[in-house]
PDB file of N, CA and C in Angstrom:
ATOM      1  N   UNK A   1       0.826  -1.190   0.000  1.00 67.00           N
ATOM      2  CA  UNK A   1       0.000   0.000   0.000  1.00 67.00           C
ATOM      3  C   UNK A   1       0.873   1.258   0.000  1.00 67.00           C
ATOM      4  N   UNK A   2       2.032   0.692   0.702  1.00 72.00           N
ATOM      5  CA  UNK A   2       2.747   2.171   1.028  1.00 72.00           C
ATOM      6  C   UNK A   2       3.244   2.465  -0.503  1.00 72.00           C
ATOM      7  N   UNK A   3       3.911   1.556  -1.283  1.00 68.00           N
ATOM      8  CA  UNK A   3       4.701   1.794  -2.288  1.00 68.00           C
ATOM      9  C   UNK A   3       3.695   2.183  -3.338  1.00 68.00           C
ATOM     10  N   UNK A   4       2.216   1.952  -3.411  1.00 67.00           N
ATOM     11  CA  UNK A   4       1.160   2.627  -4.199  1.00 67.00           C
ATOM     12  C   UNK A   4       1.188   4.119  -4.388  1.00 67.00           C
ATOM     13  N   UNK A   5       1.624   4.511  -2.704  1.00 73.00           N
ATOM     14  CA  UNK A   5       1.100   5.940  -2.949  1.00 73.00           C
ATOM     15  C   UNK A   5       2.731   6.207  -2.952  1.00 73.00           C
ATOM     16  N   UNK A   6       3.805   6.013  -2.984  1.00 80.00           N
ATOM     17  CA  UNK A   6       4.972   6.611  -3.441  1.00 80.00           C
ATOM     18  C   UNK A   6       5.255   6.389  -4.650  1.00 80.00           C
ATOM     19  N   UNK A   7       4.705   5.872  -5.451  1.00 83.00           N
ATOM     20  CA  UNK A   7       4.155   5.598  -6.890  1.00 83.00           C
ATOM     21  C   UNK A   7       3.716   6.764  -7.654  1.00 83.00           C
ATOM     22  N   UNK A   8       4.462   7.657  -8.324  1.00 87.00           N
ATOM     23  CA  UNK A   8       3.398   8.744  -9.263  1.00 87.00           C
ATOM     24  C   UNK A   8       3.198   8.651 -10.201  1.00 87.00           C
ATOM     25  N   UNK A   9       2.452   9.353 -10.557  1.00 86.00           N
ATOM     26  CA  UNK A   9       1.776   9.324 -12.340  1.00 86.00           C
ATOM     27  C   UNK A   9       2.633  10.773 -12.445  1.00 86.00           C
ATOM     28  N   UNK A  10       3.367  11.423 -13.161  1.00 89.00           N
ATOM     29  CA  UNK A  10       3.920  12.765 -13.486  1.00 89.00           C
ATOM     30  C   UNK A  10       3.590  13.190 -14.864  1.00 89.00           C
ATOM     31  N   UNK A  11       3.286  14.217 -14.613  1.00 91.00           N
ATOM     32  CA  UNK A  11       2.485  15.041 -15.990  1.00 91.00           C
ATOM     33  C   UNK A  11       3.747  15.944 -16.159  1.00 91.00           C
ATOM     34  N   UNK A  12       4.401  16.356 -18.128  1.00 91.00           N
ATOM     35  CA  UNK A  12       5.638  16.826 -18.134  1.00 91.00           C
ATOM     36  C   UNK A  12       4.653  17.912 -19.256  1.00 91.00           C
ATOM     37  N   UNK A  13       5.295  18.779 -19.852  1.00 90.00           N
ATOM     38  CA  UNK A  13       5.056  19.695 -21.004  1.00 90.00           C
ATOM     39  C   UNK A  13       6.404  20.451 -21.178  1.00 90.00           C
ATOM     40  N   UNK A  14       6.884  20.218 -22.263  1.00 90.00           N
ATOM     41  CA  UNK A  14       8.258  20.947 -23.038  1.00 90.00           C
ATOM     42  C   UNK A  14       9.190  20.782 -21.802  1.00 90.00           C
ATOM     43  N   UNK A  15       9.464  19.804 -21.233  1.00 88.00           N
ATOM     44  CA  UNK A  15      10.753  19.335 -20.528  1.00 88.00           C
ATOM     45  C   UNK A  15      10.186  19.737 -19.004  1.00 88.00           C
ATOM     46  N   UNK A  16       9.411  20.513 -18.814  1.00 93.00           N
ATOM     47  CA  UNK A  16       9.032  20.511 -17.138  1.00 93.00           C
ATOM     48  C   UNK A  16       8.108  20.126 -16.722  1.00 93.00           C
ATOM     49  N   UNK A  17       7.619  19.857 -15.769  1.00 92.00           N
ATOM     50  CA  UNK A  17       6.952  18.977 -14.598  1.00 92.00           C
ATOM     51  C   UNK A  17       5.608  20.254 -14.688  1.00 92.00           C
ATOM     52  N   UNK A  18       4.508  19.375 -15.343  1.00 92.00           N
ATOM     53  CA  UNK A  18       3.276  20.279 -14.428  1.00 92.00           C
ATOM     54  C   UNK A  18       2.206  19.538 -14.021  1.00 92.00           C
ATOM     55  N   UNK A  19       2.844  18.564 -13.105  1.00 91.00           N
ATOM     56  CA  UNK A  19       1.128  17.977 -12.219  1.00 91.00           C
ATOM     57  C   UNK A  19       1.805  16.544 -11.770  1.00 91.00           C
ATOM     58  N   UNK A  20       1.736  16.075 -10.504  1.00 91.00           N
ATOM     59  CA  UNK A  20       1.914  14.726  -9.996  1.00 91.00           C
ATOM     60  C   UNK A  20       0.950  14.393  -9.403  1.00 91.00           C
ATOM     61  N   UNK A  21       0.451  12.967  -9.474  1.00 89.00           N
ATOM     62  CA  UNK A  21      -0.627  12.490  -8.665  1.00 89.00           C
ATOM     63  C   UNK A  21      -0.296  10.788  -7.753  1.00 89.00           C
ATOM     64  N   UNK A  22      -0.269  11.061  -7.153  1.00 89.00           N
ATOM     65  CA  UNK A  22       0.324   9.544  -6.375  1.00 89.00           C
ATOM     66  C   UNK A  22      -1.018   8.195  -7.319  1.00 89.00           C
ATOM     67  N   UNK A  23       0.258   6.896  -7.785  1.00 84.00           N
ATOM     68  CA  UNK A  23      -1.141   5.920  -8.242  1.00 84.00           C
ATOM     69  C   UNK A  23      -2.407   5.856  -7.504  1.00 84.00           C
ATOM     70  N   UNK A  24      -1.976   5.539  -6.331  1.00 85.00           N
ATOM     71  CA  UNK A  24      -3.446   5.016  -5.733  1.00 85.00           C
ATOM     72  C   UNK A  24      -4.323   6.209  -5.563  1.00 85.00           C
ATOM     73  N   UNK A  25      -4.509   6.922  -6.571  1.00 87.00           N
ATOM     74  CA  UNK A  25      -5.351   8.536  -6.179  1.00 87.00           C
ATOM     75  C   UNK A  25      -6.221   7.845  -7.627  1.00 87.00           C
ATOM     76  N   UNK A  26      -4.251   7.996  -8.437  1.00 86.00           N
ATOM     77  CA  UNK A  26      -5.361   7.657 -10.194  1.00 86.00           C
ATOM     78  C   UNK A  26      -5.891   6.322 -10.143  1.00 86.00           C
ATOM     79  N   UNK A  27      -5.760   5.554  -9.821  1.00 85.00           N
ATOM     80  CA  UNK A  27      -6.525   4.190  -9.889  1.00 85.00           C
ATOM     81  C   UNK A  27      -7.755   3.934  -9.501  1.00 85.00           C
ATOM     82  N   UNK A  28      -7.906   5.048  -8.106  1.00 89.00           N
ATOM     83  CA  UNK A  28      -8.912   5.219  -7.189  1.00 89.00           C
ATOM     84  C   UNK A  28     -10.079   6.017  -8.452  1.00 89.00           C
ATOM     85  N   UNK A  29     -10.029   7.125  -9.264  1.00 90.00           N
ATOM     86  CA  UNK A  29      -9.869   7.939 -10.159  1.00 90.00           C
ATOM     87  C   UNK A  29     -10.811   7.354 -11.476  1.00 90.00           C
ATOM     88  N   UNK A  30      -9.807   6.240 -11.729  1.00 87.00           N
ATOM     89  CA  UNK A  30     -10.461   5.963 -12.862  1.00 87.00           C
ATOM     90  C   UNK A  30     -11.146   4.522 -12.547  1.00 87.00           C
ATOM     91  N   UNK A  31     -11.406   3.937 -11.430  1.00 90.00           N
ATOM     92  CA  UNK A  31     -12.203   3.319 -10.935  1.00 90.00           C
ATOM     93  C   UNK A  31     -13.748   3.903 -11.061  1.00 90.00           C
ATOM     94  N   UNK A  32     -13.812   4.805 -10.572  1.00 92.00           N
ATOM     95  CA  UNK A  32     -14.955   5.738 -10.257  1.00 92.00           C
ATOM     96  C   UNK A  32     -15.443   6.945 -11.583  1.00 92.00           C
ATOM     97  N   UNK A  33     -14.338   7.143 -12.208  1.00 92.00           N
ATOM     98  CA  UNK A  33     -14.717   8.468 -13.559  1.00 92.00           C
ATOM     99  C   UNK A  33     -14.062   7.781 -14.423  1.00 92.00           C
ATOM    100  N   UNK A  34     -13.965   6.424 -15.351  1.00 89.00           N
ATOM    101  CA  UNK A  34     -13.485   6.012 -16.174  1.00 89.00           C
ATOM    102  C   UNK A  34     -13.104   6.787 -17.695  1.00 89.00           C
ATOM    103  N   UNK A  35     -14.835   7.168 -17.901  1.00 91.00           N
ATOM    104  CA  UNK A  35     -14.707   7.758 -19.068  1.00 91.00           C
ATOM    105  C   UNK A  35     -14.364   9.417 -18.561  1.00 91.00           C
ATOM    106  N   UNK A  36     -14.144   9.833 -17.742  1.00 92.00           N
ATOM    107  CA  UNK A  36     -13.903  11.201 -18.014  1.00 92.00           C
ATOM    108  C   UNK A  36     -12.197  11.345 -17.980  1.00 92.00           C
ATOM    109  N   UNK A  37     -12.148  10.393 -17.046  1.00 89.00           N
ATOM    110  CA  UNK A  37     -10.570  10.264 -16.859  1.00 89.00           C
ATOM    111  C   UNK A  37      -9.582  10.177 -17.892  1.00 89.00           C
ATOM    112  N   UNK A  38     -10.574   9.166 -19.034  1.00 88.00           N
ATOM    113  CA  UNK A  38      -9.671   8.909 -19.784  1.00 88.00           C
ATOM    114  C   UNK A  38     -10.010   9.804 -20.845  1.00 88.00           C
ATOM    115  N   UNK A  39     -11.009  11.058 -21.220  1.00 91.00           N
ATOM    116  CA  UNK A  39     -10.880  12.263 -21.705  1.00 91.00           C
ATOM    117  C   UNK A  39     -10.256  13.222 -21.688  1.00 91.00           C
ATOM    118  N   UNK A  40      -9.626  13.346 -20.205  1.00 91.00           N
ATOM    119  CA  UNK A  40      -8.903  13.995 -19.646  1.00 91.00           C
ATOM    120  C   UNK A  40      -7.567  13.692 -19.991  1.00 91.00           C
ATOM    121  N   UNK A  41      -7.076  12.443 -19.898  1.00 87.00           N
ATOM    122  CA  UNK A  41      -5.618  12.068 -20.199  1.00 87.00           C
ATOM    123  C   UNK A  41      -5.812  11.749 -21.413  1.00 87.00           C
ATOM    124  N   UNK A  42      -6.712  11.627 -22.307  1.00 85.00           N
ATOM    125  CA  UNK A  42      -6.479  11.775 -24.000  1.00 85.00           C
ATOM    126  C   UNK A  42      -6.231  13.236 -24.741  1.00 85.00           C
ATOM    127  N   UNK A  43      -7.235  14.365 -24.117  1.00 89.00           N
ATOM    128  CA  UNK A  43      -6.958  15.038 -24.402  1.00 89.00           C
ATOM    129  C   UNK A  43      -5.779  15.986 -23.845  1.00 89.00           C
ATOM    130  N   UNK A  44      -4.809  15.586 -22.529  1.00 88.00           N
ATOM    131  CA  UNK A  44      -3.623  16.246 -22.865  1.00 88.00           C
ATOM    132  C   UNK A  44      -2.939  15.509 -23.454  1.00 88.00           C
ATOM    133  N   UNK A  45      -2.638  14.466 -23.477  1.00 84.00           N
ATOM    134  CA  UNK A  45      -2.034  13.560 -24.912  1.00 84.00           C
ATOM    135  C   UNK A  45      -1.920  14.556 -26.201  1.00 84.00           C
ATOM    136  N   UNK A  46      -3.318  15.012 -26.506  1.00 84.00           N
ATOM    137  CA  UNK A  46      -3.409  15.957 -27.612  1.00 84.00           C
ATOM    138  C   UNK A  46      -2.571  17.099 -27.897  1.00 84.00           C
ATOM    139  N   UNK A  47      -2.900  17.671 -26.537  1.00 88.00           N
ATOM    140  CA  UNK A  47      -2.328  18.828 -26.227  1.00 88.00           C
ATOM    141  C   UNK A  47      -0.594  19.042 -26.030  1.00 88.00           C
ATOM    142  N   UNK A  48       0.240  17.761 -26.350  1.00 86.00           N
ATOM    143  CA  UNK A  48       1.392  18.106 -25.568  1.00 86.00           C
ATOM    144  C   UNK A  48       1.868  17.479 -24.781  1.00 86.00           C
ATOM    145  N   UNK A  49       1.394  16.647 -23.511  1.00 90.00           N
ATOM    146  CA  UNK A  49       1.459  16.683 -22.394  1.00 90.00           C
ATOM    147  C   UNK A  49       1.350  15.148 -21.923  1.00 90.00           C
ATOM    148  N   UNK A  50       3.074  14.979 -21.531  1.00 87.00           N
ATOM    149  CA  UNK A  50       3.731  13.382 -22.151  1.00 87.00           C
ATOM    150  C   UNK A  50       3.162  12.484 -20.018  1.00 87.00           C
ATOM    151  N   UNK A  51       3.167  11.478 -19.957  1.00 86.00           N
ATOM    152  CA  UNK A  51       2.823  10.898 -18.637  1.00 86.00           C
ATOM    153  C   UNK A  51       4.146  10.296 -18.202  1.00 86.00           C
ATOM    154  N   UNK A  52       4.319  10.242 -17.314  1.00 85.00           N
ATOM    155  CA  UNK A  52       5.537   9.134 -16.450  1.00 85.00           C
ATOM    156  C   UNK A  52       5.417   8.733 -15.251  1.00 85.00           C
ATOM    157  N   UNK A  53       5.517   7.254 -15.072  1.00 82.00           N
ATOM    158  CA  UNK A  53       5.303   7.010 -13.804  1.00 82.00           C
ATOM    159  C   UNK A  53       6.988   6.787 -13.390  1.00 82.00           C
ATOM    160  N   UNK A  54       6.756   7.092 -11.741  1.00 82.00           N
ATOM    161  CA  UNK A  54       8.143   7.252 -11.148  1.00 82.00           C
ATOM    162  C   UNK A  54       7.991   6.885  -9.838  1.00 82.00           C
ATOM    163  N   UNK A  55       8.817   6.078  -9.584  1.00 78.00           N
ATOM    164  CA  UNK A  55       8.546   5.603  -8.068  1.00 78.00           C
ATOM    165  C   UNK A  55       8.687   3.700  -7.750  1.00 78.00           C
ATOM    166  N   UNK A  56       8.460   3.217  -6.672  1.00 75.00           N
ATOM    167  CA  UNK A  56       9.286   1.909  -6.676  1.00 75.00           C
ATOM    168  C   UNK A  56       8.669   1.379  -7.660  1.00 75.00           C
ATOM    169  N   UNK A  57       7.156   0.993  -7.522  1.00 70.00           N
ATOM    170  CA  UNK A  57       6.563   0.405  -9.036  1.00 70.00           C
ATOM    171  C   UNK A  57       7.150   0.397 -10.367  1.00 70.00           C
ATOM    172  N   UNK A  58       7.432   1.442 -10.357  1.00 68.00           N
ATOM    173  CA  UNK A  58       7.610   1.325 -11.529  1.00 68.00           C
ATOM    174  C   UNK A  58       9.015   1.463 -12.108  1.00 68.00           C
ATOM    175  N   UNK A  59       9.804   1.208 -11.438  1.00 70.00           N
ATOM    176  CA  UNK A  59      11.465   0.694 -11.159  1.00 70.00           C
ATOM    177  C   UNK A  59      11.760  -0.698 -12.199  1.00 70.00           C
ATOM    178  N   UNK A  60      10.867  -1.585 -12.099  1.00 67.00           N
ATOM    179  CA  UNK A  60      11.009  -2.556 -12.773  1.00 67.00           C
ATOM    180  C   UNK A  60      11.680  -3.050 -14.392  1.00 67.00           C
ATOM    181  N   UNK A  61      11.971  -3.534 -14.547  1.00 66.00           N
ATOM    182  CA  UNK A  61      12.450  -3.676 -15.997  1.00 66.00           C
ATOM    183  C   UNK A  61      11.534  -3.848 -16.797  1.00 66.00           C
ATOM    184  N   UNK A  62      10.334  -4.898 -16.515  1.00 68.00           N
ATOM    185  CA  UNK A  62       8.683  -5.097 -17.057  1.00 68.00           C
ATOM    186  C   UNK A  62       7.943  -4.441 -17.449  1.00 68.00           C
ATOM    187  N   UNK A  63       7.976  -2.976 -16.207  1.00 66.00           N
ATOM    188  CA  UNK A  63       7.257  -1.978 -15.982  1.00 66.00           C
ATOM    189  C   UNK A  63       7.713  -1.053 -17.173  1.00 66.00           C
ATOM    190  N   UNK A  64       9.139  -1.204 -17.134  1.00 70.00           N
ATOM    191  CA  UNK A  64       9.546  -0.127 -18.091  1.00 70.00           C
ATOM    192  C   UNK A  64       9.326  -0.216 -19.305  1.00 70.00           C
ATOM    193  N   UNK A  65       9.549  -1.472 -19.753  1.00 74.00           N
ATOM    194  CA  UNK A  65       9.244  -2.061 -21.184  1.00 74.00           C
ATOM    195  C   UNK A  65       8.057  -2.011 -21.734  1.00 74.00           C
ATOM    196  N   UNK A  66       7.100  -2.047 -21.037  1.00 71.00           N
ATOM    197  CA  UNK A  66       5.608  -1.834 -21.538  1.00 71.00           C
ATOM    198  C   UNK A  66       5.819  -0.431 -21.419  1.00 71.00           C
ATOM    199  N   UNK A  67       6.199   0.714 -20.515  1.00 71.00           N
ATOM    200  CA  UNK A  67       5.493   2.098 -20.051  1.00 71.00           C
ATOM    201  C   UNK A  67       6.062   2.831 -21.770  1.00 71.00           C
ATOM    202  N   UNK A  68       7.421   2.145 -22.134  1.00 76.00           N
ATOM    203  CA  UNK A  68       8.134   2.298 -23.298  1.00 76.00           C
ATOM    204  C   UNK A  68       7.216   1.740 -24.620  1.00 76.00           C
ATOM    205  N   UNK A  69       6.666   0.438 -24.670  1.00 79.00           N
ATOM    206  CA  UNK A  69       6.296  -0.008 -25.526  1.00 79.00           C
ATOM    207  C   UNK A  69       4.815   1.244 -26.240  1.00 79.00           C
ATOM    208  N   UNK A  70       4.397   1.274 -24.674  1.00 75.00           N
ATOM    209  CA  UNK A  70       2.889   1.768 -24.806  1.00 75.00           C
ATOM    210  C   UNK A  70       2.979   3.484 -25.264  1.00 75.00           C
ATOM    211  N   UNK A  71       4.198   3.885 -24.893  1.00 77.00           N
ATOM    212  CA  UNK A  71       4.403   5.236 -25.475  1.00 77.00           C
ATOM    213  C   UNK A  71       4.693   5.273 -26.519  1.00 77.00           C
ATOM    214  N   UNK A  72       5.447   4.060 -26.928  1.00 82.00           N
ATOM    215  CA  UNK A  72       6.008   4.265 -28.518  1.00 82.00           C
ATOM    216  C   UNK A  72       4.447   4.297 -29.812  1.00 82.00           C
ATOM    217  N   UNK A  73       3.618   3.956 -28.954  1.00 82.00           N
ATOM    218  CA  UNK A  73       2.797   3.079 -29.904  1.00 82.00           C
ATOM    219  C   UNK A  73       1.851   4.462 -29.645  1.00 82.00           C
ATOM    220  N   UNK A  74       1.661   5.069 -28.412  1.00 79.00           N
ATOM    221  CA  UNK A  74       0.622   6.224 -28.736  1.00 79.00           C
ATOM    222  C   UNK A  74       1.443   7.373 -29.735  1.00 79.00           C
ATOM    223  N   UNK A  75       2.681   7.244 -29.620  1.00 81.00           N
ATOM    224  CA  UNK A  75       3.539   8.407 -30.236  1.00 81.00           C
ATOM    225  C   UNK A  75       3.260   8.425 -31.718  1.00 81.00           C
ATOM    226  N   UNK A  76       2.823   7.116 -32.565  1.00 85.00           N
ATOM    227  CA  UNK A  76       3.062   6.916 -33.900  1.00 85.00           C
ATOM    228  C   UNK A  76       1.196   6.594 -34.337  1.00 85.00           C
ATOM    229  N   UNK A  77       0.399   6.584 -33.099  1.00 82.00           N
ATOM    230  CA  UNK A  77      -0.831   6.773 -33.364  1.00 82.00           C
ATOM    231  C   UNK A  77      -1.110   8.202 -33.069  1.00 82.00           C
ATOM    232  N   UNK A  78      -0.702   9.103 -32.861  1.00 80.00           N
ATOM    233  CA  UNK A  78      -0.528  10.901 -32.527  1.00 80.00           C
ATOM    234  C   UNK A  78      -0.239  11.539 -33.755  1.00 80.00           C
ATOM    235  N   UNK A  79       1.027  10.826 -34.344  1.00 83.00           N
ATOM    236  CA  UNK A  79       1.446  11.138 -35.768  1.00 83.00           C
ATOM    237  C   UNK A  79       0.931  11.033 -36.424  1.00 83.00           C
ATOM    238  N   UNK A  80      -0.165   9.858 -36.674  1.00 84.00           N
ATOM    239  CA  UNK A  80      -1.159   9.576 -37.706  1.00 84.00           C
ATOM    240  C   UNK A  80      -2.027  10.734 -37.600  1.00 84.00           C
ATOM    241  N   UNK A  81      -2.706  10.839 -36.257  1.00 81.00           N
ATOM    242  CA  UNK A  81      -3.754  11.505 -36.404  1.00 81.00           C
ATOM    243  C   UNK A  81      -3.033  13.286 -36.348  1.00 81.00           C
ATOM    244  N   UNK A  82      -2.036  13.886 -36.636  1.00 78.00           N
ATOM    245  CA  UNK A  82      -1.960  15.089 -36.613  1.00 78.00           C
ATOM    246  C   UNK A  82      -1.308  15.770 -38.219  1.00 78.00           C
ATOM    247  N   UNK A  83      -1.144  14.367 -39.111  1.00 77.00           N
ATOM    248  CA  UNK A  83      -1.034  14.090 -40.520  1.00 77.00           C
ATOM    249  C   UNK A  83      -2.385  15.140 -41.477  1.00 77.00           C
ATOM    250  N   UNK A  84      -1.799  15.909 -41.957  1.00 66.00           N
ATOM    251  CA  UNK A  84      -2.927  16.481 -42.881  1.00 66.00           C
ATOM    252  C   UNK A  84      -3.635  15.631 -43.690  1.00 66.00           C
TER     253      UNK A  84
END
């Protein structure tokens, strides 16, 4: 439990930090506001505004490889959609 909430989700824009939320807030979050939540984190996706989790969780080599995989893959579905 403890390592949940030393767990963050970090919100970045053009190299600096604007917004941290400990996991067990967002999990709690999108348990309860699924679809708005994920309006919310689609549309700063849109906007700019890259995610990182940081903290023991997500230390892992597993963790990293997917958090990597799953960025690579929104990065080149972003490109599509910002294609004239």
């Amino acid at each position: 439990f403890r390592r949940c909430l030393s767990t963050r989700l970090e919100v970045w824009r053009k190299g600096r930090q604007a917004a941290s939320v400990p996991l067990l807030i967002l999990v709690v979050l999108l348990l309860f506001f699924f679809w708005e939540m994920a309006v919310v984190l689609g549309a700063g996706l849109l906007l700019g505004f890259r995610y990182r989790l940081s903290g023991p969780l997500a230390e892992g080599s597993g963790v990293r490889g997917f958090l990597a995989s799953l960025r690579e893959a929104l990065d080149h579905f972003l490109a599509r959609l910002r294609r004239p």
